[in-house]
């Protein structure tokens, strides 16, 4: 183990996910929002990148909701996470589902030491807002993808509206997420994510917002990036 490559981890964040790990695949439980957004984000990724036959890595895969979905769509998927509980659940779940994912306990920084440039697709969704140095994760994701490959990030914007929707609304009023799931200061503006990615050598292709309608209790995709958003980057071929 290279300890330096394991520095970019917040043990308190991992503890939160460990404590909830057994509930990961309960579609009505604490991870319901991830289950609800998964078909939308998978569709968006599929429209923008070829999954069938691709080698993909999902950074901060948790219990494997996206990793399994990408594998079912034909990708050869590696899922990495630093929390042991969610990884254990992910490994058990694939026995039930029969979907093959290579789960490993590793950081993006660590994986980039041995497997730089070997992935066609890198996904890192709902994870950057849980690490001490998200820009470093963006750099490692850039190292992991091959020239010409695709990188997808999602996170939560930082502004008064996102504070109201993603923390007050989601954690206190609608109780979609456990209190303390998110910390406002760790939210990331689209301009910040784009600047980090550009600095690392990625090119922004497009962005999209993820919106929650509390009346319909449904998510949808749309152009507004004020709260939850996703960004698609490519690594230039030359
Ligand atoms: N990406 C998944 C899970 C998001 S929850 C999805 O969208 O469905 C965030 C995950 O990031 C948790 O499983 C947590 O354990 C993981 N995580 C937090 N810090 C990490 C780090 N430094 N390296 C790898 N995984 C990390």
mmCIF file of N, CA, C and O in Angstrom, residues 55-59 76-80 102-122 139-147 235:
data_model
loop_
_atom_site.group_PDB
_atom_site.id
_atom_site.type_symbol
_atom_site.label_atom_id
_atom_site.label_comp_id
_atom_site.label_asym_id
_atom_site.label_seq_id
_atom_site.Cartn_x
_atom_site.Cartn_y
_atom_site.Cartn_z
ATOM 1 N N UNK A 55 -13.878 -0.508 -21.027
ATOM 2 C CA UNK A 55 -13.331 -0.772 -19.691
ATOM 3 C C UNK A 55 -13.594 0.473 -18.852
ATOM 4 O O UNK A 55 -13.128 1.569 -19.171
ATOM 5 N N UNK A 56 -14.368 0.292 -17.777
ATOM 6 C CA UNK A 56 -14.759 1.444 -16.980
ATOM 7 C C UNK A 56 -14.332 1.309 -15.536
ATOM 8 O O UNK A 56 -14.186 0.202 -15.018
ATOM 9 N N UNK A 57 -14.142 2.450 -14.882
ATOM 10 C CA UNK A 57 -13.898 2.426 -13.439
ATOM 11 C C UNK A 57 -14.825 3.430 -12.773
ATOM 12 O O UNK A 57 -14.984 4.561 -13.248
ATOM 13 N N UNK A 58 -15.479 2.980 -11.700
ATOM 14 C CA UNK A 58 -16.371 3.840 -10.933
ATOM 15 C C UNK A 58 -15.679 4.175 -9.611
ATOM 16 O O UNK A 58 -15.426 3.297 -8.790
ATOM 17 N N UNK A 59 -15.361 5.462 -9.444
ATOM 18 C CA UNK A 59 -14.600 5.931 -8.286
ATOM 19 C C UNK A 59 -15.567 6.310 -7.159
ATOM 20 O O UNK A 59 -16.424 7.165 -7.354
ATOM 21 N N UNK A 76 -16.905 -3.536 -18.883
ATOM 22 C CA UNK A 76 -16.076 -4.328 -17.968
ATOM 23 C C UNK A 76 -15.691 -3.353 -16.846
ATOM 24 O O UNK A 76 -14.881 -2.458 -17.055
ATOM 25 N N UNK A 77 -16.324 -3.505 -15.673
ATOM 26 C CA UNK A 77 -16.268 -2.436 -14.672
ATOM 27 C C UNK A 77 -15.438 -2.810 -13.438
ATOM 28 O O UNK A 77 -15.600 -3.891 -12.868
ATOM 29 N N UNK A 78 -14.584 -1.890 -13.046
ATOM 30 C CA UNK A 78 -13.897 -1.942 -11.764
ATOM 31 C C UNK A 78 -14.568 -0.909 -10.874
ATOM 32 O O UNK A 78 -14.835 0.205 -11.319
ATOM 33 N N UNK A 79 -14.872 -1.269 -9.634
ATOM 34 C CA UNK A 79 -15.477 -0.318 -8.703
ATOM 35 C C UNK A 79 -14.554 -0.141 -7.519
ATOM 36 O O UNK A 79 -14.162 -1.129 -6.892
ATOM 37 N N UNK A 80 -14.164 1.100 -7.227
ATOM 38 C CA UNK A 80 -13.303 1.310 -6.065
ATOM 39 C C UNK A 80 -13.977 2.211 -5.046
ATOM 40 O O UNK A 80 -14.731 3.127 -5.393
ATOM 41 N N UNK A 102 -15.492 -5.827 -10.676
ATOM 42 C CA UNK A 102 -14.266 -6.065 -9.914
ATOM 43 C C UNK A 102 -14.152 -4.982 -8.831
ATOM 44 O O UNK A 102 -13.745 -3.864 -9.121
ATOM 45 N N UNK A 103 -14.564 -5.325 -7.607
ATOM 46 C CA UNK A 103 -14.552 -4.333 -6.523
ATOM 47 C C UNK A 103 -13.221 -4.357 -5.790
ATOM 48 O O UNK A 103 -12.715 -5.420 -5.447
ATOM 49 N N UNK A 104 -12.678 -3.169 -5.535
ATOM 50 C CA UNK A 104 -11.406 -3.082 -4.818
ATOM 51 C C UNK A 104 -11.432 -1.935 -3.827
ATOM 52 O O UNK A 104 -12.018 -0.888 -4.102
ATOM 53 N N UNK A 105 -10.738 -2.126 -2.702
ATOM 54 C CA UNK A 105 -10.591 -1.024 -1.758
ATOM 55 C C UNK A 105 -9.361 -0.224 -2.180
ATOM 56 O O UNK A 105 -8.221 -0.682 -2.030
ATOM 57 N N UNK A 106 -9.601 0.943 -2.711
ATOM 58 C CA UNK A 106 -8.495 1.774 -3.204
ATOM 59 C C UNK A 106 -8.991 3.198 -3.393
ATOM 60 O O UNK A 106 -10.192 3.440 -3.542
ATOM 61 N N UNK A 107 -8.050 4.132 -3.398
ATOM 62 C CA UNK A 107 -8.378 5.508 -3.785
ATOM 63 C C UNK A 107 -8.083 5.648 -5.285
ATOM 64 O O UNK A 107 -7.351 4.817 -5.867
ATOM 65 N N UNK A 108 -8.611 6.704 -5.863
ATOM 66 C CA UNK A 108 -8.317 6.979 -7.273
ATOM 67 C C UNK A 108 -6.818 7.203 -7.449
ATOM 68 O O UNK A 108 -6.214 6.766 -8.444
ATOM 69 N N UNK A 109 -6.211 7.867 -6.456
ATOM 70 C CA UNK A 109 -4.782 8.168 -6.513
ATOM 71 C C UNK A 109 -3.967 6.875 -6.571
ATOM 72 O O UNK A 109 -3.000 6.773 -7.328
ATOM 73 N N UNK A 110 -4.376 5.895 -5.759
ATOM 74 C CA UNK A 110 -3.678 4.607 -5.722
ATOM 75 C C UNK A 110 -3.824 3.850 -7.042
ATOM 76 O O UNK A 110 -2.854 3.311 -7.573
ATOM 77 N N UNK A 111 -5.048 3.801 -7.534
ATOM 78 C CA UNK A 111 -5.288 3.053 -8.776
ATOM 79 C C UNK A 111 -4.489 3.664 -9.927
ATOM 80 O O UNK A 111 -3.997 2.951 -10.811
ATOM 81 N N UNK A 112 -4.346 4.995 -9.869
ATOM 82 C CA UNK A 112 -3.631 5.682 -10.956
ATOM 83 C C UNK A 112 -2.142 5.334 -10.977
ATOM 84 O O UNK A 112 -1.476 5.546 -11.993
ATOM 85 N N UNK A 113 -1.633 4.805 -9.880
ATOM 86 C CA UNK A 113 -0.208 4.436 -9.870
ATOM 87 C C UNK A 113 0.044 3.271 -10.840
ATOM 88 O O UNK A 113 0.997 3.285 -11.609
ATOM 89 N N UNK A 114 -0.856 2.275 -10.802
ATOM 90 C CA UNK A 114 -0.635 1.071 -11.622
ATOM 91 C C UNK A 114 -1.431 1.044 -12.919
ATOM 92 O O UNK A 114 -1.074 0.328 -13.847
ATOM 93 N N UNK A 115 -2.565 1.769 -12.964
ATOM 94 C CA UNK A 115 -3.467 1.563 -14.101
ATOM 95 C C UNK A 115 -3.761 2.852 -14.866
ATOM 96 O O UNK A 115 -4.823 3.005 -15.463
ATOM 97 N N UNK A 116 -2.831 3.780 -14.818
ATOM 98 C CA UNK A 116 -3.032 5.040 -15.532
ATOM 99 C C UNK A 116 -3.266 4.784 -17.020
ATOM 100 O O UNK A 116 -2.610 3.917 -17.612
ATOM 101 N N UNK A 117 -4.212 5.514 -17.581
ATOM 102 C CA UNK A 117 -4.450 5.466 -19.026
ATOM 103 C C UNK A 117 -5.078 4.180 -19.534
ATOM 104 O O UNK A 117 -5.121 3.949 -20.735
ATOM 105 N N UNK A 118 -5.610 3.346 -18.622
ATOM 106 C CA UNK A 118 -6.114 2.038 -19.078
ATOM 107 C C UNK A 118 -7.641 1.968 -19.146
ATOM 108 O O UNK A 118 -8.198 0.941 -19.497
ATOM 109 N N UNK A 119 -8.335 3.052 -18.795
ATOM 110 C CA UNK A 119 -9.805 2.994 -18.780
ATOM 111 C C UNK A 119 -10.407 3.843 -19.902
ATOM 112 O O UNK A 119 -9.965 4.966 -20.139
ATOM 113 N N UNK A 120 -11.432 3.288 -20.546
ATOM 114 C CA UNK A 120 -12.150 4.043 -21.583
ATOM 115 C C UNK A 120 -13.087 5.061 -20.939
ATOM 116 O O UNK A 120 -13.344 6.122 -21.511
ATOM 117 N N UNK A 121 -13.625 4.684 -19.780
ATOM 118 C CA UNK A 121 -14.602 5.548 -19.096
ATOM 119 C C UNK A 121 -14.276 5.596 -17.609
ATOM 120 O O UNK A 121 -14.050 4.554 -16.980
ATOM 121 N N UNK A 122 -14.271 6.790 -17.057
ATOM 122 C CA UNK A 122 -14.131 6.960 -15.612
ATOM 123 C C UNK A 122 -15.376 7.695 -15.120
ATOM 124 O O UNK A 122 -15.734 8.742 -15.660
ATOM 125 N N UNK A 139 -7.681 15.114 -10.787
ATOM 126 C CA UNK A 139 -6.390 14.836 -11.470
ATOM 127 C C UNK A 139 -6.179 13.332 -11.640
ATOM 128 O O UNK A 139 -5.768 12.863 -12.706
ATOM 129 N N UNK A 140 -6.507 12.556 -10.592
ATOM 130 C CA UNK A 140 -6.306 11.106 -10.677
ATOM 131 C C UNK A 140 -7.253 10.482 -11.706
ATOM 132 O O UNK A 140 -6.872 9.564 -12.436
ATOM 133 N N UNK A 141 -8.483 10.972 -11.754
ATOM 134 C CA UNK A 141 -9.431 10.457 -12.754
ATOM 135 C C UNK A 141 -8.900 10.733 -14.159
ATOM 136 O O UNK A 141 -9.047 9.916 -15.070
ATOM 137 N N UNK A 142 -8.279 11.895 -14.329
ATOM 138 C CA UNK A 142 -7.705 12.257 -15.626
ATOM 139 C C UNK A 142 -6.556 11.318 -15.984
ATOM 140 O O UNK A 142 -6.412 10.898 -17.136
ATOM 141 N N UNK A 143 -5.765 10.961 -14.978
ATOM 142 C CA UNK A 143 -4.670 10.015 -15.247
ATOM 143 C C UNK A 143 -5.214 8.643 -15.611
ATOM 144 O O UNK A 143 -4.631 7.921 -16.428
ATOM 145 N N UNK A 144 -6.336 8.258 -14.998
ATOM 146 C CA UNK A 144 -6.863 6.901 -15.208
ATOM 147 C C UNK A 144 -7.446 6.694 -16.609
ATOM 148 O O UNK A 144 -7.396 5.591 -17.149
ATOM 149 N N UNK A 145 -8.007 7.764 -17.184
ATOM 150 C CA UNK A 145 -8.681 7.590 -18.477
ATOM 151 C C UNK A 145 -7.645 7.602 -19.608
ATOM 152 O O UNK A 145 -6.626 8.288 -19.538
ATOM 153 N N UNK A 146 -7.926 6.816 -20.640
ATOM 154 C CA UNK A 146 -7.015 6.797 -21.793
ATOM 155 C C UNK A 146 -7.237 8.057 -22.638
ATOM 156 O O UNK A 146 -8.329 8.643 -22.600
ATOM 157 N N UNK A 147 -6.223 8.462 -23.397
ATOM 158 C CA UNK A 147 -6.463 9.575 -24.327
ATOM 159 C C UNK A 147 -7.647 9.216 -25.229
ATOM 160 O O UNK A 147 -7.743 8.086 -25.712
ATOM 161 N N UNK A 235 -10.769 13.258 -22.497
ATOM 162 C CA UNK A 235 -9.322 13.509 -22.475
ATOM 163 C C UNK A 235 -8.871 13.583 -23.921
ATOM 164 O O UNK A 235 -9.008 12.606 -24.670
#
